[in-house]
CSV table of C-alpha atoms in Angstrom, one decimal:
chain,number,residue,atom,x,y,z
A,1,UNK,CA,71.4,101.1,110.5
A,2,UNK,CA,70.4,98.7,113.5
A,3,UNK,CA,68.3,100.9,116.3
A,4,UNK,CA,70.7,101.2,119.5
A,5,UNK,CA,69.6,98.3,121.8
A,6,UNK,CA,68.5,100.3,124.7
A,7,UNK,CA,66.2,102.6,123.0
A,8,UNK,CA,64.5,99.8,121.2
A,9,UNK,CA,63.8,97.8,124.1
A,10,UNK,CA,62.6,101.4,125.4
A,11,UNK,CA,60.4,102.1,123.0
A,12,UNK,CA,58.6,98.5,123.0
A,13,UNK,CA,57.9,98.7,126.3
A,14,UNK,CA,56.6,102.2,126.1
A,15,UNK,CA,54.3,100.7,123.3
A,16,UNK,CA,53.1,97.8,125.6
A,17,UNK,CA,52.8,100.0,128.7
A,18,UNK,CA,50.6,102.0,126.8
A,19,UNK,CA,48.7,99.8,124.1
A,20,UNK,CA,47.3,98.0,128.0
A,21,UNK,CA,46.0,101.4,128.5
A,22,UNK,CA,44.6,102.3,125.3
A,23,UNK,CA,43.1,99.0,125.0
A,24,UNK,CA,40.6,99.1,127.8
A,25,UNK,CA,38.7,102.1,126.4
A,26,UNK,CA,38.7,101.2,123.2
A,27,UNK,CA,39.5,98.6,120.4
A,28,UNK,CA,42.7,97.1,120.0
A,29,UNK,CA,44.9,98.5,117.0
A,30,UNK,CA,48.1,99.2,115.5
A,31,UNK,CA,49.4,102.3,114.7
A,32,UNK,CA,53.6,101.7,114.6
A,33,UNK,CA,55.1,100.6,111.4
A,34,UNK,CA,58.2,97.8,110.8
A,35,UNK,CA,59.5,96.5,114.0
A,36,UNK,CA,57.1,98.7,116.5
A,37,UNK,CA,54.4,96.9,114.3
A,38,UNK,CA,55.6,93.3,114.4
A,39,UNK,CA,55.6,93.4,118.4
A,40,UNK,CA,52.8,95.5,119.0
A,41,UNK,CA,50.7,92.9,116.9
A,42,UNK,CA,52.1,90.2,118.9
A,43,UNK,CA,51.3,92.2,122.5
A,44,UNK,CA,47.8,92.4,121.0
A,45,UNK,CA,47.4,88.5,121.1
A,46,UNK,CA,48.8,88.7,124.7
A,47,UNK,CA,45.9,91.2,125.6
A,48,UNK,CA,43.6,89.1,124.0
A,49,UNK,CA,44.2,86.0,125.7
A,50,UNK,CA,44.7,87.5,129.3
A,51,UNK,CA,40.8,88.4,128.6
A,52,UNK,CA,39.5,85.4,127.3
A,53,UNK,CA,41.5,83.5,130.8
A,54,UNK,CA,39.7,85.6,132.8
A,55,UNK,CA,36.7,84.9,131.5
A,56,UNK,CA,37.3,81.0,131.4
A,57,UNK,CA,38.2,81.2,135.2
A,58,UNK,CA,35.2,82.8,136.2
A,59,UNK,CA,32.3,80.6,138.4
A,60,UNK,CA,29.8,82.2,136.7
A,61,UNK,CA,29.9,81.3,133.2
A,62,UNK,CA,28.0,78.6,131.5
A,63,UNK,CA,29.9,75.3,130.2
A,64,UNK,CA,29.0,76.3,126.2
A,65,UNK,CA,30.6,79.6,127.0
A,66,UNK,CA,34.2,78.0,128.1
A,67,UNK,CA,34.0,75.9,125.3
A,68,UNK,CA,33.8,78.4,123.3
A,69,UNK,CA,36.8,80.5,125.7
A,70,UNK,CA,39.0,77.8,125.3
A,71,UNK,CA,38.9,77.6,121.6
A,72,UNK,CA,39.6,81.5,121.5
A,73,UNK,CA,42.4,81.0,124.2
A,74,UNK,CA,44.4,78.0,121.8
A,75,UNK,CA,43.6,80.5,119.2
A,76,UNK,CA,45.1,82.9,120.2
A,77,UNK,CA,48.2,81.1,121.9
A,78,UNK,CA,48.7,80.0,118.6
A,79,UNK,CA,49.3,83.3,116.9
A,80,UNK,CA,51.1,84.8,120.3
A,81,UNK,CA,53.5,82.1,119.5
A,82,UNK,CA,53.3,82.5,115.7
A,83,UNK,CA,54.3,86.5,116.0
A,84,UNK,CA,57.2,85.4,118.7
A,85,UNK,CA,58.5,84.0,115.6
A,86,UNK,CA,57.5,87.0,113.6
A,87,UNK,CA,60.1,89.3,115.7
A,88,UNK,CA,62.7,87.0,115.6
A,89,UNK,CA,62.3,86.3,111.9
A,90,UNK,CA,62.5,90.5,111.8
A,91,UNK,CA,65.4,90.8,113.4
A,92,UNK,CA,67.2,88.4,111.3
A,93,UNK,CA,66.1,90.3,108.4
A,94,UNK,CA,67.3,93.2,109.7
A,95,UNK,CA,70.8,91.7,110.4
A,96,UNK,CA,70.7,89.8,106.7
A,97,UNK,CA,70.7,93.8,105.4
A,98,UNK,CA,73.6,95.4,107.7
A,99,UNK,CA,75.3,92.4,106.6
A,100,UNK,CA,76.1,91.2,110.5
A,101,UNK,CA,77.0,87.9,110.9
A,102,UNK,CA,78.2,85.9,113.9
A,103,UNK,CA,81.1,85.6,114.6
A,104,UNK,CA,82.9,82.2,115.2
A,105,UNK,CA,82.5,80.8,118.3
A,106,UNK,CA,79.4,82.7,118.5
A,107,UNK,CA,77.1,81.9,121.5
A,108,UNK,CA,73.2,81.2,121.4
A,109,UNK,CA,71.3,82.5,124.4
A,110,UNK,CA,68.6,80.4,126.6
A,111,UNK,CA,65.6,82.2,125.0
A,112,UNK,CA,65.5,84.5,121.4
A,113,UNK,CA,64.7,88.8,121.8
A,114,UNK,CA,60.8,87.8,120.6
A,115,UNK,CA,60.8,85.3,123.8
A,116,UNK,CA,61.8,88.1,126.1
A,117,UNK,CA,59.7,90.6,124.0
A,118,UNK,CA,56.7,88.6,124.7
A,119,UNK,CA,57.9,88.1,128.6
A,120,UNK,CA,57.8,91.7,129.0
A,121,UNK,CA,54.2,92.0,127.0
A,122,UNK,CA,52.9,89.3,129.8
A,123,UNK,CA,54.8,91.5,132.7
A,124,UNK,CA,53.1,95.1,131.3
A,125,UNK,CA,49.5,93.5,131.4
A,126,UNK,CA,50.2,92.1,134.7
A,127,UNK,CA,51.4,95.5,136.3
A,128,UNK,CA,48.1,96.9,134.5
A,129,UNK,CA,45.6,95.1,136.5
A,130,UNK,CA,47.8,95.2,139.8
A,131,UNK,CA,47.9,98.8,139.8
A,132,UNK,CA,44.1,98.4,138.9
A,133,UNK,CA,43.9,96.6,142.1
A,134,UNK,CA,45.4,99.2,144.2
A,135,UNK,CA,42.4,101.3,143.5
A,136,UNK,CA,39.5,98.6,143.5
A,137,UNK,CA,36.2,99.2,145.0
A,138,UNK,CA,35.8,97.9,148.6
A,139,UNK,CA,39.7,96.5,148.9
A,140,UNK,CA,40.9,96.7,152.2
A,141,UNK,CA,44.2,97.8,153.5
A,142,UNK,CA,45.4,94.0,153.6
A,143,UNK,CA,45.0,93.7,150.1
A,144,UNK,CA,46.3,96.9,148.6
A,145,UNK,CA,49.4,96.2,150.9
A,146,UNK,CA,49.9,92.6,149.3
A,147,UNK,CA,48.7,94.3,145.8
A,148,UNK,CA,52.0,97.0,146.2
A,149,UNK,CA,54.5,94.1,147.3
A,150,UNK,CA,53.4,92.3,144.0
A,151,UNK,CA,53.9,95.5,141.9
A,152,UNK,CA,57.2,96.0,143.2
A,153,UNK,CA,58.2,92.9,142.9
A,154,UNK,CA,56.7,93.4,139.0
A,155,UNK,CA,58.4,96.2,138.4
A,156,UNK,CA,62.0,94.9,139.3
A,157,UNK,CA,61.3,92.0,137.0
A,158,UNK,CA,60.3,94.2,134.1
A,159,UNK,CA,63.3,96.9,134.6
A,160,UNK,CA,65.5,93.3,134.9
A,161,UNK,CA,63.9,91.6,132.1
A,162,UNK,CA,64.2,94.5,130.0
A,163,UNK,CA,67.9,95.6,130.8
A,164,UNK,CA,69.1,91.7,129.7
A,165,UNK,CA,67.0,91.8,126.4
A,166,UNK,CA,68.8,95.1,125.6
A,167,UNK,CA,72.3,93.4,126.7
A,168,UNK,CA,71.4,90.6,124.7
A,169,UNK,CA,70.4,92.7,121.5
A,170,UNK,CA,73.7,94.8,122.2
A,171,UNK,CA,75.4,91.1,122.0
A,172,UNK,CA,73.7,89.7,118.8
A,173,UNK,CA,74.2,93.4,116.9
A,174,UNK,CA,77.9,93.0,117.5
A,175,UNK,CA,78.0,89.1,116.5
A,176,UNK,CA,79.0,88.1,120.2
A,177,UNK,CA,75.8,85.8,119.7
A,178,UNK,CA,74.0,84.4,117.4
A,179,UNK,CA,70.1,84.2,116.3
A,180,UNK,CA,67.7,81.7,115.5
A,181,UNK,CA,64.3,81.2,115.1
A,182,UNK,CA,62.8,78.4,117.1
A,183,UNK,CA,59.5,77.4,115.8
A,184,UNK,CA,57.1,76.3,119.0
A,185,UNK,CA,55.7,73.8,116.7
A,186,UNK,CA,52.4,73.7,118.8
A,187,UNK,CA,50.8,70.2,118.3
A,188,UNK,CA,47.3,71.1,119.7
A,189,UNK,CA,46.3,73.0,116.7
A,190,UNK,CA,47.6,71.0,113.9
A,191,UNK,CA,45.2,68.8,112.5
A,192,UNK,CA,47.9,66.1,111.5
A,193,UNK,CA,49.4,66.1,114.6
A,194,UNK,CA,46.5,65.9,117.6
A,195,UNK,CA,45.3,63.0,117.3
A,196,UNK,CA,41.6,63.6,118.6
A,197,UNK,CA,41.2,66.1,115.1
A,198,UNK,CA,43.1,63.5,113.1
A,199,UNK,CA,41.1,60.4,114.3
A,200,UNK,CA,38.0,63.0,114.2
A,201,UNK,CA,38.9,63.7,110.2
A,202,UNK,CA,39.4,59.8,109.2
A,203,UNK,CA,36.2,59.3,111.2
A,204,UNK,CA,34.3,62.0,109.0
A,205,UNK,CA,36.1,60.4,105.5
């Protein structure tokens, strides 16, 4: 039986709201099984990479320590991207065993659940570190009033964001829309395709 809409979305974003937490006092992991799982692994990649931007943004740095950042940051846009595909491909799974297919005429929708899921992973680390900098050492009162406009304006985003991916879940579950999985197809990483590692191997042969 398919999870009612609403609840799933709320229980993902509990899991991201609270993974953020977890996650800055202690190693990253995965505790939640099928579904849960598949987005909490791809919420972990999102963590990841928010940390290795900060880092490669920071004047302080040496150049052989971005280098090394911004391998770790295509690295891990690579599999934030793969595992965006992941929940997609779950769902779809999911659908393939209640038997629910589209109906004719079905619609698609501008961007797939995993898309939003991973929109709402970006929007729970970004509330993180704005609350964060609400209580900051030596922030004046200037700041911590732009800090809780930002939040607010966060927060409406998130409750939005998360009310249409539970209107569009509600949609695909009763075939009003269909769902496919759009691979990124990220060129950057794929030897065959970017033509500095291509050019790099033929050099090498």
């Amino acid at each position: 039986m398919l999870p009612n809409p609403h609840e799933l979305v709320r229980q993902i974003t509990k899991l991201q709201h609270e993974t953020v937490a977890r996650w800055h006092v202690c190693e990253p992991d995965n505790p939640y099984e099928g579904l849960l799982s598949t987005a909490c692994q791809q919420h972990q990649f999102n963590f990841l990479l928010w940390h290795e931007e900060d880092i490669a943004r920071s004047p302080d740095v040496t150049d052989t320590r971005i280098a090394a950042v911004k391998r770790s940051i295509d690295r891990y846009n690579q599999q934030r991207n793969d595992w965006i595909e992941k929940i997609d491909e779950a769902l779809i799974e999911r659908l393939a065993a209640e038997c629910i297919l589209p109906r004719a005429g079905a619609r698609l929708n501008t961007e797939t659940p995993g898309s939003a899921t991973d929109r709402l992973s970006v929007m729970s680390l970004r509330i993180y570190h704005l609350e964060e900098q609400l209580t900051r050492d030596g922030a004046d009162e200037t700041h911590r009033t732009t800090v809780r406009e930002r939040l607010a304006r966060c927060q409406a985003q998130h409750a939005d964001l998360s009310q249409s991916l539970a209107e569009l879940l509600d949609d695909i579950w009763a075939g009003r829309k269909q769902l496919k999985v759009y691979r990124q197809m990220k060129m950057y990483n794929d030897a065959t395709m970017n033509h500095y590692l291509y050019r790099k191997r033929r050099l090498v042969g």
